[in-house]
Structure formats: C-alpha cells, structure tokens
XYZ file of C-alpha atoms in Angstrom:
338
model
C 87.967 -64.846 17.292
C 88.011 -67.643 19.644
C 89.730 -70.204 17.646
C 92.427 -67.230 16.932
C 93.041 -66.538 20.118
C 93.292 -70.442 20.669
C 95.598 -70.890 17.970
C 97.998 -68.106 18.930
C 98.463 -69.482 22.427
C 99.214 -72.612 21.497
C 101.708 -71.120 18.966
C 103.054 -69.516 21.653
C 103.157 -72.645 24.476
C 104.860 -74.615 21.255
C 107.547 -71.583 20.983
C 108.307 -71.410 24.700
C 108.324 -75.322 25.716
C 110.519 -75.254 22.641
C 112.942 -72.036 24.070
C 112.259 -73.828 27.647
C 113.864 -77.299 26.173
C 116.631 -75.697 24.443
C 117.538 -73.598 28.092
C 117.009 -77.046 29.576
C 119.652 -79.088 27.304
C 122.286 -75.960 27.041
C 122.113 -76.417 31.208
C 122.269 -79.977 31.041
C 125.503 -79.676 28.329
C 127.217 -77.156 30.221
C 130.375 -79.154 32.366
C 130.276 -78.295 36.396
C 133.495 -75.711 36.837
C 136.375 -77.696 38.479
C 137.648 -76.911 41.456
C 136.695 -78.301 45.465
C 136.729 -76.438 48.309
C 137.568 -78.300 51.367
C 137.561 -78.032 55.423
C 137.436 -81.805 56.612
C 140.402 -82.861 58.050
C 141.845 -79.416 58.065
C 141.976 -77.340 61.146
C 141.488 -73.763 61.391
C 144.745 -71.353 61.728
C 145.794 -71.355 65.776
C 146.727 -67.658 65.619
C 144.119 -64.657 66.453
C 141.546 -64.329 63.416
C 143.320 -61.723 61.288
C 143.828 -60.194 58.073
C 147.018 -58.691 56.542
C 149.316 -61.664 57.431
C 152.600 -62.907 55.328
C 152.575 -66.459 54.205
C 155.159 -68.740 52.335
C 156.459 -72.242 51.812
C 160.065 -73.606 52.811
C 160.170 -76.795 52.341
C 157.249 -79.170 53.823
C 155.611 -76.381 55.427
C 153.713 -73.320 55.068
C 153.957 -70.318 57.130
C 151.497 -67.419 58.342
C 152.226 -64.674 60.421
C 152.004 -60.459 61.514
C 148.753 -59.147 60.404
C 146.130 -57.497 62.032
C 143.789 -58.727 65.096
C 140.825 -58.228 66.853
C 142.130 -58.115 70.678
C 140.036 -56.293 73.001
C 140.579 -53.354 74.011
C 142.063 -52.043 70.211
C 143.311 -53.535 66.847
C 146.896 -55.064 67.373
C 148.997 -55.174 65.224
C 150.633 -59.135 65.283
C 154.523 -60.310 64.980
C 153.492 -63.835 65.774
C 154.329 -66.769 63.139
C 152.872 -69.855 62.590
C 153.918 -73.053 60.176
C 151.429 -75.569 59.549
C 152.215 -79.090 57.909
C 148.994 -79.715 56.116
C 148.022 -81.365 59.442
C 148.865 -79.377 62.379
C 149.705 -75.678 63.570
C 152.653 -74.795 65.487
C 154.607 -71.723 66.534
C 157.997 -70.415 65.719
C 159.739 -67.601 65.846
C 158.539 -64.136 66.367
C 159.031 -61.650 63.816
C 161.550 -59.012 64.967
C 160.775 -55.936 64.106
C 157.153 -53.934 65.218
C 153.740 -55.655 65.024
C 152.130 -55.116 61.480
C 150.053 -55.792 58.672
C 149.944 -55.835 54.913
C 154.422 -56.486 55.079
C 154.840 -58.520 52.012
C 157.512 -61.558 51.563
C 159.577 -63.728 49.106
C 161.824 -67.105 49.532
C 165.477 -67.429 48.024
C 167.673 -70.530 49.030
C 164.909 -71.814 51.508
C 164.985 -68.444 53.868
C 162.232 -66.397 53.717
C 162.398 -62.912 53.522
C 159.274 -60.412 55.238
C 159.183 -56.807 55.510
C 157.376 -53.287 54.561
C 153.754 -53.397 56.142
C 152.273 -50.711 58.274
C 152.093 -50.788 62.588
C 149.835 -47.635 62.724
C 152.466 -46.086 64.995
C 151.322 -42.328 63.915
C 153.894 -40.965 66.445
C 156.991 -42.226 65.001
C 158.970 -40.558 62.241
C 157.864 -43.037 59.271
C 154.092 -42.447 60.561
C 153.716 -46.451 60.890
C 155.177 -46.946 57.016
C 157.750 -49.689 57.397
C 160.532 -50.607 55.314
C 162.698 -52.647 57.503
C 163.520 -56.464 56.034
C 164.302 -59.601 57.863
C 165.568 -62.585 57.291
C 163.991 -65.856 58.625
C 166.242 -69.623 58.296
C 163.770 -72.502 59.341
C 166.959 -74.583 59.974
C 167.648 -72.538 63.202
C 164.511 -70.673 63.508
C 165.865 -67.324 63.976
C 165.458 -63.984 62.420
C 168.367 -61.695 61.439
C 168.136 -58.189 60.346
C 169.221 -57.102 56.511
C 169.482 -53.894 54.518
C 166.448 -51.875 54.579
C 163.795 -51.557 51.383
C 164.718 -48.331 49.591
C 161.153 -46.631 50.861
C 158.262 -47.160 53.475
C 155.004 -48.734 51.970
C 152.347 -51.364 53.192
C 150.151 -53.530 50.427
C 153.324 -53.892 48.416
C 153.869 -57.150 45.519
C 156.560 -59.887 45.876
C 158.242 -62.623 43.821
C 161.633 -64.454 43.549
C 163.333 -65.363 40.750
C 166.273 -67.832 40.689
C 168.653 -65.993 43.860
C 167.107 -62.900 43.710
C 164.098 -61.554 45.784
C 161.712 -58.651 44.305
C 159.241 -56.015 45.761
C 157.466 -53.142 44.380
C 154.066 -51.682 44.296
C 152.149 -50.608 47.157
C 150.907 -47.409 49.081
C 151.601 -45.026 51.586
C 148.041 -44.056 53.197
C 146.142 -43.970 49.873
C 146.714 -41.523 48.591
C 150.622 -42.351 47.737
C 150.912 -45.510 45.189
C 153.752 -46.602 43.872
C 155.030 -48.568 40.736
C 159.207 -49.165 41.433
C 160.652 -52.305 41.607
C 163.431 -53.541 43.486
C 165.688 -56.624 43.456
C 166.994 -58.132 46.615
C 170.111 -60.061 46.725
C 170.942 -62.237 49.515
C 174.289 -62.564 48.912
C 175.185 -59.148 48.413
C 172.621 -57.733 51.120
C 172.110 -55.055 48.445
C 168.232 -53.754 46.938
C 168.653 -52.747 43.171
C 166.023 -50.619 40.817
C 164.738 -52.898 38.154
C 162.396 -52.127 35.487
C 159.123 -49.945 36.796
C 156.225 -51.621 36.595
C 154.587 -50.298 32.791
C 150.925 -51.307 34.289
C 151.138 -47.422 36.676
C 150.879 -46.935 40.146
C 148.759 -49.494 42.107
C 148.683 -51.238 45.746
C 147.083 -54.892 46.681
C 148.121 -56.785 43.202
C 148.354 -60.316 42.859
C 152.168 -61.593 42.315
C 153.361 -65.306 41.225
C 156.182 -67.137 39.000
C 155.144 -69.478 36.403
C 157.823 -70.837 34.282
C 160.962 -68.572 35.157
C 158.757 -65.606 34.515
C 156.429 -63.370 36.982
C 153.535 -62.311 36.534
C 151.755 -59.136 38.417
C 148.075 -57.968 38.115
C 144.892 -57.265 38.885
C 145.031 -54.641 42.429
C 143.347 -50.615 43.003
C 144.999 -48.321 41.043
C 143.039 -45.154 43.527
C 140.844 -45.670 46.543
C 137.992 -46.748 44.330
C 139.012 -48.547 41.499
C 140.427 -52.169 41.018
C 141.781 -53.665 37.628
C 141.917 -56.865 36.327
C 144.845 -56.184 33.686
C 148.379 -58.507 34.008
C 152.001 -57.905 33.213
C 154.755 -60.432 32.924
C 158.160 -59.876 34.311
C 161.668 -60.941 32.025
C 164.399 -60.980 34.518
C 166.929 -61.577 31.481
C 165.695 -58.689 29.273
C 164.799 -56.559 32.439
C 161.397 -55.848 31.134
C 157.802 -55.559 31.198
C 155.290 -57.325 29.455
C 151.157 -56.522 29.094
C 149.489 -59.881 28.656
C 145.562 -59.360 27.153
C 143.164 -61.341 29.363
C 141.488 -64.558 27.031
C 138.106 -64.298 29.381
C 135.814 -61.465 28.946
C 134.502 -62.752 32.445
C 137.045 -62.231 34.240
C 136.485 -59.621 37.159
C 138.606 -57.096 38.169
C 139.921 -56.972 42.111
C 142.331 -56.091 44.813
C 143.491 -57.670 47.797
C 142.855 -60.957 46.614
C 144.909 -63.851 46.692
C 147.281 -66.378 44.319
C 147.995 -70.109 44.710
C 150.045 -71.708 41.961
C 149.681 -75.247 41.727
C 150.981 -77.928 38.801
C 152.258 -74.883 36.662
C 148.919 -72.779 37.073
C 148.499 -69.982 39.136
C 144.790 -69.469 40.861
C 143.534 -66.103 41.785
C 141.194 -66.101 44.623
C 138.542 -63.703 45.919
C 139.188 -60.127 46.330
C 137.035 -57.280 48.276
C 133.814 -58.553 47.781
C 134.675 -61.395 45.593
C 134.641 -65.226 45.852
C 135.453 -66.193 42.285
C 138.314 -67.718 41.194
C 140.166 -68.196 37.956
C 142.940 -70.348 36.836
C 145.306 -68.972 34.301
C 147.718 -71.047 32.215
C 150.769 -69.241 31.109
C 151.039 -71.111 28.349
C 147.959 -70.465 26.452
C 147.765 -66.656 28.122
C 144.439 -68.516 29.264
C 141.723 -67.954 32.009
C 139.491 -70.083 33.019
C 136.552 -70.047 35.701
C 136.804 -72.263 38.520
C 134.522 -73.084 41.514
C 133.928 -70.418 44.342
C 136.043 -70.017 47.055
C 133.267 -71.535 49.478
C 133.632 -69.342 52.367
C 132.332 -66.494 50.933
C 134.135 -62.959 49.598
C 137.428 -63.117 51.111
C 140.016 -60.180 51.078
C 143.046 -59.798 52.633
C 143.931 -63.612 53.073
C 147.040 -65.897 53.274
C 147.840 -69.455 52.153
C 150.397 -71.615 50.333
C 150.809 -74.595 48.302
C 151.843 -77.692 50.021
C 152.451 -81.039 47.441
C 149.518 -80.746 44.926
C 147.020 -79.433 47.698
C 146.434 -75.568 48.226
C 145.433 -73.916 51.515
C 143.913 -70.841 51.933
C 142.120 -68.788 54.626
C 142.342 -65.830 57.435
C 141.380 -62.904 55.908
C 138.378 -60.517 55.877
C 135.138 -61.996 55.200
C 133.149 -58.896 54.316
C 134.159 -56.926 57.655
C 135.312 -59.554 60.124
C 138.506 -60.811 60.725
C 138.627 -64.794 60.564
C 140.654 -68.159 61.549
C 139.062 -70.293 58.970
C 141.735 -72.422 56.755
C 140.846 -74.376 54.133
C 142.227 -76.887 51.270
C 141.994 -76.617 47.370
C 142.057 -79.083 44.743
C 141.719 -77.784 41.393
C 141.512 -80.955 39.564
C 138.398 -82.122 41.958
C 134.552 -81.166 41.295
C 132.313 -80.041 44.481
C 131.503 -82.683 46.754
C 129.619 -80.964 49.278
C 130.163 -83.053 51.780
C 133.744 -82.965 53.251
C 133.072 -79.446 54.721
C-alpha cells in the first residue's frame, strides 16, 4: 500500500510541475499590455482639485475649467479656466455664465464652445439645470454669449463634425435621462434636432470622432447601471449605427473618460475603474491597455496635445484631485518616471 501511495504522489507531483510549467511558459509568452503612464516632468493642474470640469484643445494648448471644488466652508461650484502647454499652467478667461459642473463642450473653427452643466442653485427657476452656451475665441480671450441649448441637462455628450457642433444625452437629477441630439451651427447661431440616439436614454457616455464619424458609448442608463455598448454617428446619412464590441473583456462604465490619439480613441477609467482600452475604428477593435496608474478615476478631464495625452482631476474614489498626468500608448511601463 506503501509503494501505491508512493507512486500516486509522484504521479501527481509529475502532473502538477507539468500544469505548473505550462502556467509558467503561457506567463512568460504573454506580451506586457502597451501603454505608460507618466507624471515626471508634468505638473499637477493649478486650479482647485475638482471633478466635473470641461476640457478641449485649440491649437497648441489644452484647456480645463468649471467643475466642482472642495472650498471650505461648502462645495463651489467653479467658472475658472485654465490652458496648459504640455509644460506650464496658466489662466484665462472666466467662464461667463454661473459656476458649474458636469457642462459639456465641442470646438468648431478653433473656438470652443461650453455649456449645460448644473450650479445646484435649487432656488432658481431651472432648479440649477443649465442650458445656456458660450462661446470662447483664444485669439482675444473673451467669451460671448450664443443661442441657448433647446433644454436644461448636466452629464450631457459632445462632438464636432466638420462646422457643426453636437450635444445630446444627459440627465436632469436622475431620474430624467435623455437621448436627443442637437446640432450647433456657428454660423447660423441656430441648434437643430438630429437623429436620436438608437442606444436609449443615458447620462455620462464617452463621445469622440475617428475618421469623419462619431462614436458614443459606454455611460448609466438608471442610477445603477452602466453599459459598455457603442454607436457610431453618420452626419451624411443622419443616422445611427450599433457597433458589436470585438473584446468580451471589455467592462462596462460611466463617467469615464476618452483621449484619441494617432486615429485611436482610448477610454479611460470610469466609477471605480482604472482600465483602459484602445479601440480602432477600423477593425471595430478593442484592445486592453495598461492601467490608468492613479487609481479608479471618474469624472476627469484631459486632451491630446502632439502625440502625448494628458489626463487627470477627477474623483479618485471620493476625493476631488489636482493630479495631471501624460499618456503614451505606444510606450510599455517604466516605472520610474513617476
């Protein structure tokens, strides 16, 4: 009985060094995700930590802005902006109109274009929903009123196409979701109904333009739920397309972020979430790329500035933050230029 009992461990040692070697070379096989997450050399946004801002690119530089802060003695609600050069912060302009968070914003013909958002101003007769737009030219750094958005609504999605800027989704409280489209056109200072969105009624979705087409996705659909579903946008044919995701992995969120660099968009972090996936419009492909480094991130703003993307503020868990950091898709981790 001894000798069996010999016999079958060794059988079984043999089966799990073998099963242990296999696990061991399928490790050793697998390629490191691309992607590096960067802070060296990159300072931290000069604003009040905050989450909820606007961000875009004109030009050379990027631009943050509104959102909401932690000053003592309550939350404020923010109308300063901020452009930032890849190497330094400085201040412009104040928005115009109230203090607020989750506005949304698109670029046309280098001016940028920021409004919706919520100021929590329960007295007044939109109970803090905004739709008021502005208009912001970098060349003079000033901001000029335009036609209104057809409705109030904060977490709204944004995009521009060719001359025309457009704006849909969101929430009032949320309860209210919404899934209308509008086009803005600057040269008309007109909003006009496009196509509603055939993915249903949903707040804090991802936006971004690949290849004269834009894409929307991912965002709650209720209070509790988030997909992970994405729609492409025809401007010509005025229509709706559902796109089938290529990645059983790939997680659904809200409130997360997009950067689109060298024709691929990268969609960062959510509540709770740190991952981040690269999709390829081409292929309809997703692929996994490195964590976002500082942690789940929700909430957050950032840009694309040459071939290097920056991304921070935000809400890490709970907390409202200043961190900013750079992106380079193409790079593997070195952990040590944090």
């Amino acid at each position: 009985m001894f000798n069996t009992l010999k016999k079958t461990s060794l059988a079984i040692l043999v089966v799990s060094t073998s099963l242990f070697q296999i696990s061991c070379d399928k490790d050793d096989t697998e390629p490191d995700k691309l992607g590096n997450w960067y802070r060296q050399g990159i300072p931290d946004f000069e604003g009040l930590p905050r989450n909820g801002a606007v961000s875009f690119v004109i030009g050379d530089k990027g631009y943050i802005g509104t959102g909401n802060s932690n000053e003592v003695p309550t939350l404020a609600y923010k109308k300063d902006m901020w452009s930032f050069t890849g190497k330094t912060w400085s201040q412009t302009a104040d928005f115009p109109g109230t203090g607020r968070s989750n506005a949304t914003s698109f670029v046309v013909n280098n001016k940028a274009y920021v409004g919706t958002g919520f100021d929590n101003n329960s007295l007044a007769a939109d109970y803090g929903y905004k739709k008021d737009f502005y208009e912001y030219d970098p060349a003079t750094n000033k901001w000029k009123q335009i036609a209104d958005f057809p409705t109030t609504r904060r977490h709204a999605s944004s995009f521009a196409l060719g001359t025309k800027g457009y704006v849909g989704l969101g929430s009032v409280d949320n309860s209210t979701l919404f899934q209308d489209f509008f086009s803005y056109d600057p040269a008309t200072n007109k909003w006009d109904v496009v196509a509603t969105f055939t993915g249903g009624k949903r707040h804090g979705a991802n936006a971004f333009v690949l290849g004269g087409k834009a894409y929307v996705g991912f965002g709650q659909s209720n209070s509790t739920n988030s997909t992970k579903d994405l729609y492409s946008f025809d401007p010509a044919a005025n229509s709706w397309t559902r796109l089938e995701a290529s990645n059983d992995n790939l997680t659904a969120r809200a409130f997360g972020f997009t950067l689109v660099l060298n024709d691929k968009a990268y969609i960062i972090g959510g509540t709770g979430s740190s991952d981040v996936w690269q999709y390829e419009a081409g292929t309809n492909t997703w692929t996994a790329m490195t964590n976002f480094e500082g942690g789940a991130r929700s909430s957050a703003a950032g840009f694309t500035l040459g071939n290097v993307g920056y991304f921070g503020t935000g809400l890490a868990g709970s907390t409202r933050v200043d961190d900013f950091w750079a992106f380079d898709p193409a790079a593997t981790v070195n952990a040590d230029d944090n």
